[in-house]
Coordinates of C-alpha atoms in Angstrom, one line a residue:
X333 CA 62.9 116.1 77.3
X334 CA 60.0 115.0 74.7
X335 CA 57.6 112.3 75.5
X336 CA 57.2 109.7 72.8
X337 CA 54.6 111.7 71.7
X338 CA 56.4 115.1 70.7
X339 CA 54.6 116.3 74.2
X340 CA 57.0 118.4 75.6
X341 CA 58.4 118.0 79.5
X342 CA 59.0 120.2 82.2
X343 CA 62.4 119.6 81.9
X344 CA 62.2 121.6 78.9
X345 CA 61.2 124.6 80.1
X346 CA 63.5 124.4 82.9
X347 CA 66.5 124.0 80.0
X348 CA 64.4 126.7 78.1
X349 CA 65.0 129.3 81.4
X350 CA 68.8 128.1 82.4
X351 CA 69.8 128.7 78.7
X352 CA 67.5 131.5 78.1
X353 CA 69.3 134.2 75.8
X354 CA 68.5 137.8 78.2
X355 CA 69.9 137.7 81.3
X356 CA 67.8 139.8 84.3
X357 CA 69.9 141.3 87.0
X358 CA 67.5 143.1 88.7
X359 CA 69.6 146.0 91.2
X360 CA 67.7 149.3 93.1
X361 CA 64.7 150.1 90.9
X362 CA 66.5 149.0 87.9
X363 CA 67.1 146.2 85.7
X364 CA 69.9 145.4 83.5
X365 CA 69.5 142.9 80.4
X366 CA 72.1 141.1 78.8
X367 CA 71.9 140.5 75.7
X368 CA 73.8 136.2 75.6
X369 CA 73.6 135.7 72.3
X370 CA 76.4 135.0 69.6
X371 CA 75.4 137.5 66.9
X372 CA 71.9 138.6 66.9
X373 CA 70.9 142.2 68.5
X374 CA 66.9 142.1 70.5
X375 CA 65.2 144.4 68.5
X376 CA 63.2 141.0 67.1
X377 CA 62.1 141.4 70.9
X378 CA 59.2 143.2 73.0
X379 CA 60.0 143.7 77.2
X380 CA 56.7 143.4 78.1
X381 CA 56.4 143.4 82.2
X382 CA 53.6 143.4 84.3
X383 CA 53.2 144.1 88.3
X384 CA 50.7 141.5 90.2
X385 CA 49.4 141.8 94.0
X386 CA 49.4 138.4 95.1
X387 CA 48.6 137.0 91.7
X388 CA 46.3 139.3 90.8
X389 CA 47.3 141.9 88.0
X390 CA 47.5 145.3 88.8
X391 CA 49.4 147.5 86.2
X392 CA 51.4 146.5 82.5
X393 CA 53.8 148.3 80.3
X394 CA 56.9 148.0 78.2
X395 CA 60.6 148.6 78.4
X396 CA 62.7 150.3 76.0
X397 CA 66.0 149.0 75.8
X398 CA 66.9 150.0 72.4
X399 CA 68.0 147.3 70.2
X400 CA 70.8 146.1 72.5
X401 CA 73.6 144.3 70.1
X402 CA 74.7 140.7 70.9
X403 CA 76.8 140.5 74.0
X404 CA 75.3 144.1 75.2
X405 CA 74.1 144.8 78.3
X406 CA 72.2 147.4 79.1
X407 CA 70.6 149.2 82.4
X408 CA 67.2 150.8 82.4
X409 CA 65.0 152.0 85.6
X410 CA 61.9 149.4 86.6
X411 CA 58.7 151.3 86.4
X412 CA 57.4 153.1 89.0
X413 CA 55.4 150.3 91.2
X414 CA 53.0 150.4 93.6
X415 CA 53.6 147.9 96.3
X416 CA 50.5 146.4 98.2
X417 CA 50.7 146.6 101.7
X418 CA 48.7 143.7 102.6
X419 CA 49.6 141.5 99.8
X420 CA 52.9 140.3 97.7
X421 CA 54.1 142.4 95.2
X422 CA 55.6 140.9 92.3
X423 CA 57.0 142.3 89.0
X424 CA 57.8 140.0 86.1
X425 CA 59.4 141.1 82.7
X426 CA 59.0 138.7 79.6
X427 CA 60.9 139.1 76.6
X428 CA 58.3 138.0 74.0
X429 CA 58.8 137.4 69.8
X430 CA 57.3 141.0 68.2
X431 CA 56.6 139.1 65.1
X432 CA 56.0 135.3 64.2
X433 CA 59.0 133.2 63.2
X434 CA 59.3 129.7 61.5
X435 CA 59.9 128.6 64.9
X436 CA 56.9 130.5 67.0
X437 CA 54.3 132.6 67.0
X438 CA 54.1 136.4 68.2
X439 CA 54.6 137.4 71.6
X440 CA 56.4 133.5 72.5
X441 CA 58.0 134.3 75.5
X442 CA 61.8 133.8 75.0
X443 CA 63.2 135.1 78.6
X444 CA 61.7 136.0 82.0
X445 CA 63.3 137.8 84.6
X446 CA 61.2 138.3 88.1
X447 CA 61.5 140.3 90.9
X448 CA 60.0 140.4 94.2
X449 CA 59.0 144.2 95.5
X450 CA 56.6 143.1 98.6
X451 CA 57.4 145.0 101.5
X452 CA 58.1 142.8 104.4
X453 CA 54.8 141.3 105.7
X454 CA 54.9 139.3 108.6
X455 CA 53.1 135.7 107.2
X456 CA 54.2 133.5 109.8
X457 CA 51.0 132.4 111.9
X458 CA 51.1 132.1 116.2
X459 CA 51.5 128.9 117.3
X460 CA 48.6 127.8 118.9
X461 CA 48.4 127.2 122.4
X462 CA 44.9 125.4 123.2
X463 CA 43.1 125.2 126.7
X464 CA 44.0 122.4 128.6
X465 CA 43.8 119.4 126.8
X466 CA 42.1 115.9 128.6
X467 CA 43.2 112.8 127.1
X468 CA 40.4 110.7 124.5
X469 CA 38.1 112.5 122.2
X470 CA 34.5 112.4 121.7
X471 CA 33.0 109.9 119.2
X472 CA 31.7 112.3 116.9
X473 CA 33.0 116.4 117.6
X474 CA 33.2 119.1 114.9
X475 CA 35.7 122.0 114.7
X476 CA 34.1 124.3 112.5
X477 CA 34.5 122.8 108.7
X478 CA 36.0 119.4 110.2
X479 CA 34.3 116.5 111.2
X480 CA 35.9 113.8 113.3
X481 CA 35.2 109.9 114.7
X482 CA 37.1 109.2 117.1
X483 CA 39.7 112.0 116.7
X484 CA 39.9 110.9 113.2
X485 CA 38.8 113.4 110.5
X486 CA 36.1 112.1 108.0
X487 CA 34.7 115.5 106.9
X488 CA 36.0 118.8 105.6
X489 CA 33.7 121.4 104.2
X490 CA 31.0 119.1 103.9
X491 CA 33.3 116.7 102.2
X492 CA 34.0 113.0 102.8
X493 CA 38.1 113.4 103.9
X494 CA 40.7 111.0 105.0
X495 CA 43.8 112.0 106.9
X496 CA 46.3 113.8 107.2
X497 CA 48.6 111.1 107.0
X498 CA 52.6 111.0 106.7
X499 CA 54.2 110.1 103.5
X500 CA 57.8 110.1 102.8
X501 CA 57.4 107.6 100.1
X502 CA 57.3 109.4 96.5
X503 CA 57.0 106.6 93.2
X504 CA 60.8 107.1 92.0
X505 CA 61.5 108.9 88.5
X506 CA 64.1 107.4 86.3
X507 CA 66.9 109.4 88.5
X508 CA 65.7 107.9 91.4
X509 CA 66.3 104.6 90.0
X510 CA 69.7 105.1 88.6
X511 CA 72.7 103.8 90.6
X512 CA 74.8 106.4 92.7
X513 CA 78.0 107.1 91.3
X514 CA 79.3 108.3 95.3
X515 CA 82.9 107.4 95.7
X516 CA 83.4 105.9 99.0
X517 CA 83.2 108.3 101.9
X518 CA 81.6 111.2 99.7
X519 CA 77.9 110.8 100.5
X520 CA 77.3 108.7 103.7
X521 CA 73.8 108.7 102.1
X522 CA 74.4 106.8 99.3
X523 CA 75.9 103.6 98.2
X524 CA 77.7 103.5 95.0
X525 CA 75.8 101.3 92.4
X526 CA 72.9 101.3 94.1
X527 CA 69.6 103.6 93.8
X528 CA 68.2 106.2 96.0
X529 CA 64.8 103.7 95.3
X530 CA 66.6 100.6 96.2
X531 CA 67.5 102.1 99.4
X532 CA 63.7 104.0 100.2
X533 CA 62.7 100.5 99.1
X534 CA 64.6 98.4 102.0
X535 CA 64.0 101.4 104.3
X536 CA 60.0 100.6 104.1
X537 CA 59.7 103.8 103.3
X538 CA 56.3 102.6 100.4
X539 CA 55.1 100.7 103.3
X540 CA 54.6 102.5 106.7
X541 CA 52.5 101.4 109.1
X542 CA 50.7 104.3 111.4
X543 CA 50.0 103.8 115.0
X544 CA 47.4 106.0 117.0
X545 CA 49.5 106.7 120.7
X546 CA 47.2 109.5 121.7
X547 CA 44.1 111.8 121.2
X548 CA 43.2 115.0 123.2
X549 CA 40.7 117.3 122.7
X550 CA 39.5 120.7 124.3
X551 CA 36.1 122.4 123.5
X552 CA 38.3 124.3 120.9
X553 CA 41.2 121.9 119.3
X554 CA 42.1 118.5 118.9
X555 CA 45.3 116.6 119.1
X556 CA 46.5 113.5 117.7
X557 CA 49.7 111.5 118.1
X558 CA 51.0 109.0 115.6
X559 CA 53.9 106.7 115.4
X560 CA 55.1 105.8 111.7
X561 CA 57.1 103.3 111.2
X562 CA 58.0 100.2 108.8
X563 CA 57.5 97.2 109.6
X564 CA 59.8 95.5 112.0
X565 CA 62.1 99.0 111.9
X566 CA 62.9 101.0 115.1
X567 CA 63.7 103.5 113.2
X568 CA 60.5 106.0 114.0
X569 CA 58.7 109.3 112.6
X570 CA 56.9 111.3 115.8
X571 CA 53.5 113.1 114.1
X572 CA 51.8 115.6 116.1
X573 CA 48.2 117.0 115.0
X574 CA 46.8 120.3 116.5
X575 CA 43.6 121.4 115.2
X576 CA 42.4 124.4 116.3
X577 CA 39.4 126.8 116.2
X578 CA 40.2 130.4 116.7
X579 CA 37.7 133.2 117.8
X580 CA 36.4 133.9 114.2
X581 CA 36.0 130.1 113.8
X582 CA 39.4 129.9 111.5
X583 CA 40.2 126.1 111.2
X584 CA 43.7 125.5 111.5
X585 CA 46.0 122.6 111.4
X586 CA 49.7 122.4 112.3
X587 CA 51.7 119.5 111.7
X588 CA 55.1 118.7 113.6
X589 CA 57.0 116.4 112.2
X590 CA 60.3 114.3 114.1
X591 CA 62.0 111.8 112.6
X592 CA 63.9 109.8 115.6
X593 CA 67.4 108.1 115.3
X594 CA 68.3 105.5 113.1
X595 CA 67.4 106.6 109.7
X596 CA 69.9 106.0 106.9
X597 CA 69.5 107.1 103.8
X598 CA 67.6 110.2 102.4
X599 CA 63.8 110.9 101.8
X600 CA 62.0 110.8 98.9
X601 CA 59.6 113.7 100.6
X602 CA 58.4 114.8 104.3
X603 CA 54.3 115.8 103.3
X604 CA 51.1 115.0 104.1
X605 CA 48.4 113.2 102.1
X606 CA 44.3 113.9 102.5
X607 CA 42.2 111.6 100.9
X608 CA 39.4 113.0 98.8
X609 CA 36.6 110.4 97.8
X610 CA 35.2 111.2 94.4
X611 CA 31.7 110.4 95.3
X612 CA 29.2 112.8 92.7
X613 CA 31.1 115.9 92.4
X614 CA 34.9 114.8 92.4
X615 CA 38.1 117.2 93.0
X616 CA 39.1 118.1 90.1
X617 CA 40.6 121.4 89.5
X618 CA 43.3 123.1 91.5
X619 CA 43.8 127.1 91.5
X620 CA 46.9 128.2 93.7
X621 CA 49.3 131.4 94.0
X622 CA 53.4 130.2 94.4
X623 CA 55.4 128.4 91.9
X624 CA 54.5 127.4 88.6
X625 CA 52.8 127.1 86.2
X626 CA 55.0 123.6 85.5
X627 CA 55.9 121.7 88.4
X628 CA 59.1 121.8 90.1
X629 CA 61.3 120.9 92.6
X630 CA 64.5 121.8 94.5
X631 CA 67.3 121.9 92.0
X632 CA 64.7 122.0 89.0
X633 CA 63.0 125.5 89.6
X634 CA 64.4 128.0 87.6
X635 CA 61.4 128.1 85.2
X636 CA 59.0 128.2 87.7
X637 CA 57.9 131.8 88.6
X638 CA 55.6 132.9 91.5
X639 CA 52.1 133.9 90.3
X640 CA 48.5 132.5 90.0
X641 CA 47.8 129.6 87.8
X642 CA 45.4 127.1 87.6
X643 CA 45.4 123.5 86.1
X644 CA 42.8 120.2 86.0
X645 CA 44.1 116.9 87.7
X646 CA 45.3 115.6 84.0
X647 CA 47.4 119.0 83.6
X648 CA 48.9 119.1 86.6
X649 CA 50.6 115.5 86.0
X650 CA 52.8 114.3 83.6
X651 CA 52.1 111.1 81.8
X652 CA 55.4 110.2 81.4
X653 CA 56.3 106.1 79.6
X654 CA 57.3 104.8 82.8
X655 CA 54.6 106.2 86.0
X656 CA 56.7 107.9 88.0
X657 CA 56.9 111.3 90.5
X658 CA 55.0 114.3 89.2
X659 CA 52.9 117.3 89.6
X660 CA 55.0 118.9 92.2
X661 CA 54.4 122.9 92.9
X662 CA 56.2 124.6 95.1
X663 CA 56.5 128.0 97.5
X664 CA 52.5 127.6 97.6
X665 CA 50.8 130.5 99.7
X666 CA 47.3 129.7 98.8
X667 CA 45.4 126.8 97.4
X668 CA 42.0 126.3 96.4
X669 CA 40.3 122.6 95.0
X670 CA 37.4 122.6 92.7
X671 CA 34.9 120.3 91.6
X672 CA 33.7 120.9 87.9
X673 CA 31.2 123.6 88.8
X674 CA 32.1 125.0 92.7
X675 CA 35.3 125.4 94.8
X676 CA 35.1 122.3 97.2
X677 CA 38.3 123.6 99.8
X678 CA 40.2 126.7 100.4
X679 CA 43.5 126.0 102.1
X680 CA 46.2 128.3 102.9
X681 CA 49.9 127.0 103.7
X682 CA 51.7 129.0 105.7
X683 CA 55.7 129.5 106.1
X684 CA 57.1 127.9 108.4
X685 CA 59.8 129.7 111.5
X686 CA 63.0 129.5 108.7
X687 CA 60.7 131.1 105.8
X688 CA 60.0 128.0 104.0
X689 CA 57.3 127.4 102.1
X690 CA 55.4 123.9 101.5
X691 CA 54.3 122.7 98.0
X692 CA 51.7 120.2 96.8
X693 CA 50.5 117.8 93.9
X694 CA 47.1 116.5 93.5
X695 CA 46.9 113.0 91.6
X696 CA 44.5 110.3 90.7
X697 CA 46.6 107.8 92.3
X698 CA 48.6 107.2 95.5
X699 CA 52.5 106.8 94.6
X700 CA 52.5 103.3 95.8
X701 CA 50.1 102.9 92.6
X702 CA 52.3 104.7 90.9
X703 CA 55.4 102.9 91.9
X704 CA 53.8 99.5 91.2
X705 CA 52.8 100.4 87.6
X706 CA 55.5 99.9 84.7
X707 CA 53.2 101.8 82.0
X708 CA 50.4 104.3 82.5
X709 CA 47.2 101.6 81.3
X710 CA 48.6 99.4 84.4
X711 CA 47.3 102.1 86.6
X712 CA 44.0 101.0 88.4
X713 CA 40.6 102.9 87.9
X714 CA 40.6 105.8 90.4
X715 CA 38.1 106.4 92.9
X716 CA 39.9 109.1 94.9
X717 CA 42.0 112.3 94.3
X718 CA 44.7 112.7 96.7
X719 CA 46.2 115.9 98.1
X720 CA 49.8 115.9 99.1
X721 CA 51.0 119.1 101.2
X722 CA 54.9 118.9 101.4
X723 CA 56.5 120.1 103.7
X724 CA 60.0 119.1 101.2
X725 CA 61.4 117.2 98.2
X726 CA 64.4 115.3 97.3
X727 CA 65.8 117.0 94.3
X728 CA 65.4 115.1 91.2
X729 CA 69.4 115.3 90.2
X730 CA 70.3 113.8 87.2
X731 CA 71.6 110.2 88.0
X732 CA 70.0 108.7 84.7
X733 CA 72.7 110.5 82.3
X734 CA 74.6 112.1 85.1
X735 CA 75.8 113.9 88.5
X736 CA 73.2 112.6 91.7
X737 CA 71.2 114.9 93.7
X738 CA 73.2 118.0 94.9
X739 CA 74.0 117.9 99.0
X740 CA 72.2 121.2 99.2
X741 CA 68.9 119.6 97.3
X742 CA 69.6 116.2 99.2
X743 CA 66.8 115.6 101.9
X744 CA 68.4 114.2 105.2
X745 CA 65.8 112.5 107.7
X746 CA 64.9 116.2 109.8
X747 CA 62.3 117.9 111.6
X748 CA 59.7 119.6 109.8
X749 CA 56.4 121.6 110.2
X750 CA 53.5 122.1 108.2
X751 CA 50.8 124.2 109.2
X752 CA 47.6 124.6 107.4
X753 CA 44.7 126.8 107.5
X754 CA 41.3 125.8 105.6
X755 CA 38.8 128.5 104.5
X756 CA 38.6 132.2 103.4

């Protein structure tokens, strides 16, 4: 949980919140704290909460809950909130050190409890439904911000761009390298003594090949059909690209994803990757309300709270001794890259029909890089920054010094949409 430098991992914090010593049970405009420790009572601590409209803060206070002994719980009301009607409405309570110790400063945040108070706003956008579609696609066209050759996007925002293009392949973390420990019959998913990698690895799943079947356009959208594949597999992944242009010149993009028969194993990811040449003003700053600040994923996310946050490239990735998966953040409503002086794109990522929510990591490097490199100086000199959008993650699990990948954080081969909107 510390790198080799006394850096410490996200894997700390997430240890830090499932051992945390004040339990949150938050019930109808109340909150009751539990007090988990052996022997000593909270009045070392302040309840300090705070109320944000989608990220934004709107209103702060404190809690009294008296000094409530170890092994206490206690009940108090939630302050009186007001709850945006056009925005989320979240309400976070921190239990933060009133006084330094040996061990931390003042106001370290010891426990976090958070609650969301939106009222229910529907987020979900139409599908589109284009005019009539005719089969090609001009050699150069423009859809509002994008630019395309050939139905192939080379421009966003003024912005050299490549893709979207599938991924499923992630570069595997130590877990992901660790032999299954699946009794026979347990996880048809799994072999037992062999890796999750091992298997992505003989799937193809670091190699796919993409193959262009169609392209259709309309005066107002765009549509591209790919076939992903690995080499020499028939196993197949069905991508379908709708870009439209509403009335108010809105630039969407939505994504469907369909994986056919024959697949095997589980995924390392289902997302989308955008290509962003650094030319003279490279990517290098995200800003984004959802998950975080730390990364996480399925079965790692109990320290990640929704809010606003904002990190460079080199913060939002881990350098970990072996290169491996990182950066993830998840439940992302709202994304916005930025060069070192301007905001170069505005996405938003929208929910999809079963109220999921896609994530994303921004890197220096592709995860085939990754993958290849056994220590972080093997890594190439970077010329891009590459977006990922995912649509889901394979849990992480714990197969290095333990139990695999829960079944219920265990991505199967499914159907999946992502649907992206870019601008204000």
């Amino acid at each position: 949980m510390i790198l080799s430098d006394d850096t410490p991992t996200p894997g700390l914090s997430e240890y830090k919140a499932v051992v945390q010593p004040i339990r949150f049970e938050f019930g109808d405009r109340t909150v009751t704290l539990t007090n988990l420790r052996h022997t000593a009572d909270a009045s070392d601590l302040a309840f300090r909460w705070r109320v944000e409209h989608d990220g934004r803060r709107m209103s702060r206070g404190e809690l009294d809950v008296g000094s409530l002994p170890a092994g206490a719980a206690v009940t108090v009301a939630l302050p009186t909130v007001e709850v945006a009607q056009d925005a989320e409405t979240w309400l976070t309570i921190d239990a933060v050190l009133q006084s330094a110790t040996a061990w931390a400063e003042a106001g370290h945040v010891v426990a976090s409890g958070q609650v969301d108070l939106s009222a229910r706003i529907p987020s979900a956008v139409p599908r589109p439904v284009p005019a009539a579609l005719v089969a090609g696609a001009p050699s150069r066209s423009t859809l509002g911000p994008a630019e395309f050759e050939d139905g192939v996007l080379v421009r966003l925002g003024g912005r050299e761009v490549a893709g979207p293009r599938l991924e499923l392949w992630r570069a595997p973390t130590d877990n992901d390298e660790g032999a299954s420990r699946a009794e026979p019959g347990e996880d048809d998913a799994s072999i037992a003594g062999v890796s999750s990698a091992t298997l992505w690895r003989a799937a193809g799943l670091d190699r796919l090949t993409h193959r262009v079947v169609s392209v259709e356009h309309a005066d107002r959208a765009l549509r591209v059909r790919t076939r992903v594949s690995a080499a020499n597999s028939s196993a197949a992944v069905w991508v379908d690209a709708l870009w439209t242009l509403d009335a108010d010149g809105r630039l969407t993009l939505r994504t469907e994803i369909a994986p056919s028969t024959g697949w095997d194993t589980v995924w390392p990811r289902i997302g989308l990757r955008f290509d962003l040449p650094d030319g003279s003003n490279a990517v290098d700053r995200a800003e984004w309300f959802g998950r975080g600040p730390l990364e996480a994923y399925p079965d790692s996310m109990t320290a990640a709270l929704v809010g606003s946050f904002g990190a460079t490239v080199d913060e939002l990735n881990v350098v970990y001794a072996r290169p491996q998966e990182t950066g993830h953040r998840a439940d992302v409503r709202t994304l916005t890259l930025g060069t070192a002086d301007t905001d170069a794109l505005r996405l938003t990522l929208v929910q999809d029909t079963a109220g999921r929510r896609p994530g994303f990591s921004l890197s220096r490097h592709t995860p085939q890089q990754v993958a290849a490199a056994g220590h972080p100086h093997e890594l190439p000199d970077s010329t891009t920054t590459y977006l990922f959008v995912d649509a889901a993650q394979h849990g992480l699990g714990s197969r290095a010094c333990g139990p695999d990948v829960a079944a219920e954080h265990a991505l199967r081969p499914e159907a999946r949409t992502i649907t992206i909107r870019f601008g204000d």
